[in-house]
CSV table of C-alpha atoms in Angstrom, one decimal:
chain,number,residue,atom,x,y,z
A,1,UNK,CA,1.7,2.9,-8.2
A,2,UNK,CA,-1.3,0.6,-8.7
A,3,UNK,CA,-3.8,-0.2,-5.9
A,4,UNK,CA,-3.8,-3.8,-4.5
A,5,UNK,CA,-7.5,-4.4,-4.8
A,6,UNK,CA,-9.3,-7.3,-3.1
A,7,UNK,CA,-12.8,-8.7,-3.6
A,8,UNK,CA,-14.9,-9.2,-0.5
A,9,UNK,CA,-18.0,-11.4,-0.5
A,10,UNK,CA,-20.5,-11.4,2.3
A,11,UNK,CA,-22.9,-14.4,2.2
A,12,UNK,CA,-25.9,-14.0,4.4
A,13,UNK,CA,-29.3,-15.8,4.8
A,14,UNK,CA,-30.9,-13.7,2.0
A,15,UNK,CA,-28.1,-12.2,-0.2
A,16,UNK,CA,-24.6,-12.5,-1.7
A,17,UNK,CA,-23.1,-9.1,-1.6
A,18,UNK,CA,-19.7,-8.3,-3.1
A,19,UNK,CA,-17.4,-5.4,-3.3
A,20,UNK,CA,-14.1,-4.4,-4.9
A,21,UNK,CA,-12.2,-3.0,-1.9
A,22,UNK,CA,-9.2,-0.7,-1.9
A,23,UNK,CA,-6.4,-0.8,0.7
A,24,UNK,CA,-8.0,2.0,2.8
A,25,UNK,CA,-11.2,0.1,3.1
A,26,UNK,CA,-13.1,2.0,0.4
A,27,UNK,CA,-15.5,0.0,-1.7
A,28,UNK,CA,-14.9,1.1,-5.3
A,29,UNK,CA,-17.4,-1.2,-7.0
A,30,UNK,CA,-20.3,-3.4,-5.9
A,31,UNK,CA,-22.4,-6.4,-7.0
A,32,UNK,CA,-25.2,-8.3,-5.4
A,33,UNK,CA,-27.4,-11.3,-5.9
A,34,UNK,CA,-30.2,-12.8,-3.8
A,35,UNK,CA,-29.2,-16.0,-2.0
A,36,UNK,CA,-31.0,-19.0,-3.4
A,37,UNK,CA,-33.4,-20.6,-1.1
A,38,UNK,CA,-31.7,-22.9,1.5
A,39,UNK,CA,-33.4,-26.0,0.1
A,40,UNK,CA,-31.3,-25.7,-3.1
A,41,UNK,CA,-28.0,-27.4,-3.5
A,42,UNK,CA,-24.7,-25.9,-2.2
A,43,UNK,CA,-23.7,-25.8,-5.9
A,44,UNK,CA,-26.4,-23.2,-6.6
A,45,UNK,CA,-25.1,-20.9,-3.9
A,46,UNK,CA,-21.5,-21.4,-5.2
A,47,UNK,CA,-22.7,-20.5,-8.7
A,48,UNK,CA,-24.1,-17.3,-7.3
A,49,UNK,CA,-20.8,-16.4,-5.6
A,50,UNK,CA,-18.9,-17.0,-8.8
A,51,UNK,CA,-21.2,-14.7,-10.7
A,52,UNK,CA,-20.6,-11.9,-8.2
A,53,UNK,CA,-16.9,-12.4,-8.1
A,54,UNK,CA,-16.6,-12.5,-11.9
A,55,UNK,CA,-18.6,-9.3,-12.3
A,56,UNK,CA,-16.3,-7.5,-9.8
A,57,UNK,CA,-13.1,-8.9,-11.5
A,58,UNK,CA,-14.4,-7.5,-14.8
A,59,UNK,CA,-14.8,-4.1,-13.2
A,60,UNK,CA,-11.3,-3.9,-11.6
A,61,UNK,CA,-9.0,-1.3,-13.1
A,62,UNK,CA,-6.0,-2.4,-10.9
A,63,UNK,CA,-4.8,-5.9,-10.0
A,64,UNK,CA,-7.0,-8.0,-7.7
A,65,UNK,CA,-4.7,-9.9,-5.4
A,66,UNK,CA,-7.2,-11.9,-3.4
A,67,UNK,CA,-10.9,-12.8,-2.9
A,68,UNK,CA,-12.2,-13.1,0.7
A,69,UNK,CA,-15.4,-14.9,1.5
A,70,UNK,CA,-17.3,-14.1,4.6
A,71,UNK,CA,-19.8,-17.0,5.2
A,72,UNK,CA,-22.7,-17.0,7.6
A,73,UNK,CA,-21.8,-20.3,9.3
A,74,UNK,CA,-19.2,-22.3,11.2
A,75,UNK,CA,-15.9,-22.1,9.4
A,76,UNK,CA,-13.3,-24.6,10.3
A,77,UNK,CA,-9.8,-23.6,11.5
A,78,UNK,CA,-8.4,-24.3,8.1
A,79,UNK,CA,-10.4,-21.3,6.8
A,80,UNK,CA,-11.4,-23.4,3.9
A,81,UNK,CA,-14.4,-25.5,5.0
A,82,UNK,CA,-17.9,-24.4,6.1
A,83,UNK,CA,-18.7,-27.0,8.8
A,84,UNK,CA,-22.3,-26.0,9.3
A,85,UNK,CA,-24.5,-23.1,8.1
A,86,UNK,CA,-27.8,-22.9,9.9
A,87,UNK,CA,-29.4,-20.6,7.2
A,88,UNK,CA,-27.8,-22.3,4.1
A,89,UNK,CA,-27.5,-26.0,3.1
A,90,UNK,CA,-23.8,-26.3,3.8
A,91,UNK,CA,-22.6,-29.3,5.8
A,92,UNK,CA,-18.8,-29.9,5.8
A,93,UNK,CA,-18.7,-27.9,2.5
A,94,UNK,CA,-15.1,-27.5,1.0
A,95,UNK,CA,-16.0,-24.0,-0.1
A,96,UNK,CA,-12.5,-22.7,-0.8
A,97,UNK,CA,-11.5,-25.7,-3.0
A,98,UNK,CA,-14.8,-25.6,-4.9
A,99,UNK,CA,-14.5,-21.9,-5.6
A,100,UNK,CA,-10.8,-21.9,-6.3
A,101,UNK,CA,-11.3,-24.3,-9.2
A,102,UNK,CA,-13.5,-21.6,-10.8
A,103,UNK,CA,-11.9,-18.3,-9.7
A,104,UNK,CA,-8.4,-17.3,-11.0
A,105,UNK,CA,-7.4,-15.4,-7.8
A,106,UNK,CA,-6.4,-16.7,-4.4
A,107,UNK,CA,-9.4,-17.3,-2.1
A,108,UNK,CA,-9.7,-17.4,1.7
A,109,UNK,CA,-12.9,-18.1,3.7
A,110,UNK,CA,-13.9,-16.8,7.1
A,111,UNK,CA,-16.9,-16.4,9.2
A,112,UNK,CA,-18.8,-13.3,8.2
A,113,UNK,CA,-18.9,-11.9,11.7
A,114,UNK,CA,-15.1,-12.3,12.0
A,115,UNK,CA,-14.8,-10.3,8.8
A,116,UNK,CA,-17.1,-7.6,10.0
A,117,UNK,CA,-15.2,-7.3,13.3
A,118,UNK,CA,-11.9,-7.0,11.5
A,119,UNK,CA,-13.3,-4.2,9.3
A,120,UNK,CA,-14.7,-2.2,12.2
A,121,UNK,CA,-11.3,-2.5,14.0
A,122,UNK,CA,-9.3,-1.5,10.9
A,123,UNK,CA,-11.5,1.2,9.4
A,124,UNK,CA,-14.6,1.7,11.6
A,125,UNK,CA,-16.1,2.1,15.1
A,126,UNK,CA,-13.4,0.1,17.0
A,127,UNK,CA,-10.2,1.6,15.7
A,128,UNK,CA,-7.6,1.5,18.5
A,129,UNK,CA,-9.6,-0.9,20.7
A,130,UNK,CA,-7.5,-3.7,22.1
A,131,UNK,CA,-10.5,-5.9,23.2
A,132,UNK,CA,-13.4,-5.9,20.8
A,133,UNK,CA,-16.5,-8.1,20.5
A,134,UNK,CA,-18.7,-7.8,17.4
A,135,UNK,CA,-22.4,-8.7,17.4
A,136,UNK,CA,-24.1,-8.9,14.0
A,137,UNK,CA,-27.8,-8.8,13.9
A,138,UNK,CA,-29.3,-10.0,10.7
A,139,UNK,CA,-31.4,-13.1,9.8
A,140,UNK,CA,-29.7,-14.6,12.9
A,141,UNK,CA,-27.0,-13.4,15.2
A,142,UNK,CA,-23.3,-13.7,14.4
A,143,UNK,CA,-20.4,-12.8,16.7
A,144,UNK,CA,-16.7,-12.4,16.8
A,145,UNK,CA,-13.8,-11.6,19.1
A,146,UNK,CA,-10.7,-9.5,18.2
A,147,UNK,CA,-8.1,-9.2,20.9
A,148,UNK,CA,-4.8,-7.4,20.5
A,149,UNK,CA,-5.2,-7.2,16.7
A,150,UNK,CA,-5.9,-10.9,16.3
A,151,UNK,CA,-9.2,-12.5,15.4
A,152,UNK,CA,-9.9,-15.2,18.0
A,153,UNK,CA,-11.2,-18.2,16.1
A,154,UNK,CA,-10.8,-21.0,18.7
A,155,UNK,CA,-9.2,-24.3,18.3
A,156,UNK,CA,-11.7,-25.6,15.8
A,157,UNK,CA,-12.4,-22.2,14.1
A,158,UNK,CA,-15.9,-21.8,15.5
A,159,UNK,CA,-15.5,-19.3,18.3
A,160,UNK,CA,-17.9,-16.4,18.4
A,161,UNK,CA,-21.1,-18.2,17.6
A,162,UNK,CA,-22.9,-16.2,20.3
A,163,UNK,CA,-26.3,-16.4,18.5
A,164,UNK,CA,-26.5,-20.1,19.6
A,165,UNK,CA,-26.0,-19.5,23.3
A,166,UNK,CA,-29.0,-20.9,25.1
A,167,UNK,CA,-30.9,-18.1,26.9
A,168,UNK,CA,-34.3,-19.7,27.4
A,169,UNK,CA,-34.2,-23.4,28.2
A,170,UNK,CA,-36.9,-25.1,26.2
A,171,UNK,CA,-37.6,-21.9,24.3
A,172,UNK,CA,-38.2,-21.2,20.6
A,173,UNK,CA,-36.9,-23.8,18.2
A,174,UNK,CA,-33.7,-22.6,16.4
A,175,UNK,CA,-32.6,-23.6,12.9
A,176,UNK,CA,-29.4,-25.0,14.5
A,177,UNK,CA,-31.5,-27.8,16.0
A,178,UNK,CA,-31.6,-26.5,19.6
A,179,UNK,CA,-34.2,-24.5,21.5
A,180,UNK,CA,-33.9,-21.2,23.2
A,181,UNK,CA,-30.9,-19.8,21.3
A,182,UNK,CA,-30.2,-16.1,21.7
A,183,UNK,CA,-30.9,-15.4,18.1
A,184,UNK,CA,-34.4,-16.5,18.5
A,185,UNK,CA,-35.0,-13.5,20.7
A,186,UNK,CA,-32.7,-10.8,19.4
A,187,UNK,CA,-32.4,-11.1,15.7
A,188,UNK,CA,-34.2,-9.9,12.5
A,189,UNK,CA,-36.1,-13.2,12.4
A,190,UNK,CA,-37.3,-12.7,16.0
A,191,UNK,CA,-38.4,-9.1,15.2
A,192,UNK,CA,-40.4,-10.2,12.2
A,193,UNK,CA,-41.9,-13.2,14.0
A,194,UNK,CA,-43.2,-11.2,16.9
A,195,UNK,CA,-44.7,-8.5,14.6
A,196,UNK,CA,-46.4,-11.2,12.5
A,197,UNK,CA,-47.8,-12.8,15.5
A,198,UNK,CA,-49.6,-9.6,16.5
A,199,UNK,CA,-50.8,-9.2,12.9
A,200,UNK,CA,-52.2,-12.7,12.5
A,201,UNK,CA,-54.0,-12.3,15.9
A,202,UNK,CA,-55.7,-9.2,14.4
A,203,UNK,CA,-54.4,-7.1,17.2
A,204,UNK,CA,-55.5,-3.5,16.8
A,205,UNK,CA,-52.0,-2.3,17.9
A,206,UNK,CA,-50.6,-3.8,14.6
A,207,UNK,CA,-53.0,-1.9,12.4
A,208,UNK,CA,-50.3,0.5,11.1
A,209,UNK,CA,-48.0,-2.4,10.2
A,210,UNK,CA,-50.9,-4.2,8.5
A,211,UNK,CA,-51.6,-1.1,6.4
A,212,UNK,CA,-47.9,-0.9,5.3
A,213,UNK,CA,-48.2,-4.4,3.8
A,214,UNK,CA,-51.7,-4.2,2.6
A,215,UNK,CA,-53.0,-6.7,5.1
A,216,UNK,CA,-50.4,-9.4,4.2
A,217,UNK,CA,-48.3,-10.4,7.3
A,218,UNK,CA,-46.0,-12.5,5.2
A,219,UNK,CA,-45.0,-9.3,3.3
A,220,UNK,CA,-43.6,-7.7,6.5
A,221,UNK,CA,-39.8,-7.3,6.7
A,222,UNK,CA,-37.4,-6.1,9.4
A,223,UNK,CA,-36.6,-2.9,7.4
A,224,UNK,CA,-40.3,-2.1,7.2
A,225,UNK,CA,-40.6,-2.4,11.0
A,226,UNK,CA,-37.6,-0.2,11.5
A,227,UNK,CA,-39.0,2.4,9.1
A,228,UNK,CA,-42.4,2.3,11.0
A,229,UNK,CA,-40.6,2.8,14.3
A,230,UNK,CA,-38.5,5.7,13.0
A,231,UNK,CA,-41.7,7.3,11.8
A,232,UNK,CA,-43.2,7.0,15.3
A,233,UNK,CA,-45.3,3.9,15.2
A,234,UNK,CA,-45.5,2.8,18.9
A,235,UNK,CA,-45.9,-0.9,18.2
A,236,UNK,CA,-42.9,-1.0,16.0
A,237,UNK,CA,-40.9,0.9,18.6
A,238,UNK,CA,-42.0,-1.5,21.3
A,239,UNK,CA,-41.0,-4.5,19.2
A,240,UNK,CA,-37.5,-3.0,18.6
A,241,UNK,CA,-37.3,-2.2,22.3
A,242,UNK,CA,-38.0,-5.9,23.2
A,243,UNK,CA,-35.3,-7.1,20.7
A,244,UNK,CA,-32.9,-4.5,22.3
A,245,UNK,CA,-33.7,-5.8,25.8
A,246,UNK,CA,-32.8,-9.4,24.7
A,247,UNK,CA,-29.7,-8.0,23.1
A,248,UNK,CA,-28.6,-6.3,26.4
A,249,UNK,CA,-29.1,-9.6,28.3
A,250,UNK,CA,-26.8,-11.5,26.0
A,251,UNK,CA,-24.2,-8.7,25.9
A,252,UNK,CA,-24.1,-8.7,29.7
A,253,UNK,CA,-23.4,-12.4,29.7
A,254,UNK,CA,-20.6,-12.0,27.2
A,255,UNK,CA,-19.1,-9.1,29.3
A,256,UNK,CA,-19.1,-11.5,32.3
A,257,UNK,CA,-17.2,-14.1,30.3
A,258,UNK,CA,-14.8,-12.0,28.2
A,259,UNK,CA,-14.6,-8.5,29.7
A,260,UNK,CA,-14.1,-6.5,26.4
A,261,UNK,CA,-13.7,-2.8,26.1
A,262,UNK,CA,-16.2,-2.3,23.3
A,263,UNK,CA,-19.1,-4.1,21.8
A,264,UNK,CA,-19.8,-3.1,18.2
A,265,UNK,CA,-23.3,-3.9,17.0
A,266,UNK,CA,-23.8,-4.3,13.3
A,267,UNK,CA,-25.9,-6.2,10.8
A,268,UNK,CA,-29.1,-5.1,9.1
A,269,UNK,CA,-31.2,-4.8,12.3
A,270,UNK,CA,-28.6,-2.3,13.7
A,271,UNK,CA,-30.0,0.2,11.2
A,272,UNK,CA,-32.6,1.0,13.9
A,273,UNK,CA,-29.8,2.8,15.8
A,274,UNK,CA,-30.7,4.0,19.3
A,275,UNK,CA,-34.2,2.6,19.0
A,276,UNK,CA,-32.5,-0.7,19.4
A,277,UNK,CA,-29.3,0.2,21.2
A,278,UNK,CA,-30.7,2.4,24.0
A,279,UNK,CA,-32.9,-0.5,25.4
A,280,UNK,CA,-29.8,-2.8,25.0
A,281,UNK,CA,-27.6,-0.4,27.0
A,282,UNK,CA,-30.2,0.0,29.8
A,283,UNK,CA,-30.7,-3.8,30.1
A,284,UNK,CA,-27.0,-4.4,29.8
A,285,UNK,CA,-26.3,-2.2,32.8
A,286,UNK,CA,-29.1,-3.8,34.8
A,287,UNK,CA,-27.8,-7.4,34.2
A,288,UNK,CA,-24.1,-6.8,34.3
A,289,UNK,CA,-22.4,-8.8,37.0
A,290,UNK,CA,-20.6,-6.6,39.5
A,291,UNK,CA,-22.4,-3.5,38.2
A,292,UNK,CA,-21.4,-0.3,39.9
A,293,UNK,CA,-18.0,-1.8,40.9
A,294,UNK,CA,-16.4,-2.5,37.5
A,295,UNK,CA,-15.6,-0.6,34.3
A,296,UNK,CA,-18.4,-1.0,31.7
A,297,UNK,CA,-17.8,-1.8,28.1
A,298,UNK,CA,-19.3,0.6,25.7
A,299,UNK,CA,-21.9,-0.5,23.2
A,300,UNK,CA,-21.6,1.3,19.9
A,301,UNK,CA,-23.2,1.0,16.4
A,302,UNK,CA,-21.0,-0.3,13.6
A,303,UNK,CA,-19.9,2.5,11.3
A,304,UNK,CA,-19.5,0.5,8.1
A,305,UNK,CA,-23.1,-0.7,7.9
A,306,UNK,CA,-24.0,-3.7,5.9
A,307,UNK,CA,-20.7,-3.6,4.0
A,308,UNK,CA,-18.5,-4.4,7.1
A,309,UNK,CA,-18.5,-8.1,6.3
A,310,UNK,CA,-17.3,-7.7,2.7
A,311,UNK,CA,-14.8,-5.0,3.6
A,312,UNK,CA,-13.3,-7.2,6.3
A,313,UNK,CA,-13.3,-10.3,4.2
A,314,UNK,CA,-11.4,-8.5,1.4
A,315,UNK,CA,-8.9,-7.0,3.8
A,316,UNK,CA,-8.2,-10.3,5.6
A,317,UNK,CA,-7.7,-12.0,2.3
A,318,UNK,CA,-5.4,-9.3,1.0
A,319,UNK,CA,-3.4,-9.6,4.3
A,320,UNK,CA,-3.0,-13.4,3.7
A,321,UNK,CA,-2.2,-13.0,-0.1
């Protein structure tokens, strides 16, 4: 009996990652392209998606029944239109229709965090959980809710955009247009921004980070900071701890509003593991309303890594096919 394969595409601020996904969640083939700079037209990004999908379709040895797109942005309730993407140049973009004209397999579009949450519930860290919230830490912060086996998308499809909760009135300017959004304090961009500010100030505590990029602060990336922390650099560890503290504050607010059983933290920044999550857990407990008198949600690392979004997008699309 042949496998019902599906293609999953995860579109982030920096990459388009794709996978050919089997029914048990296994990724049997992969393809990846860099995301064109946000100033380029939406058509350029769509061309990149089509390249990745076409490569994967050519690699498939069994029938591909669907293509699922996980987009980093606000996806309308029709699961076809990207209303707004802070890190890409999509504004009311009819993504499904544009891609369907060029791809010979049924396409569905969803928010990338919704897709990641679905994957972790089906195949990863949250199997069996009835009330799950997903936090994805990458270029920004994505989020999703999955209650009783259903993704909660909201009336207009835009539920779960936790990264744009205001946590510091009048704070850092966010790409969404507001100030003080959570993702300005607990994301990959925030981590790199804080590290670069120490480096450009010629702070001696940033000497190890400067050495790693040969004195060029603009060459610093989140993974380099994580690597430095894992190798014992105290400044990198402190920077990750600060991001973790902000993460814990936001999770405590979400627990007060939604009372889930599990928070799954994924995305590229979550590769730091307990260097990030231990400060988050400590701060969460300190800020949780009713602490000491209520059950506490667990905060766990995603198990599927950076591929959760594409696995979930594929599985959701196969489910709809």
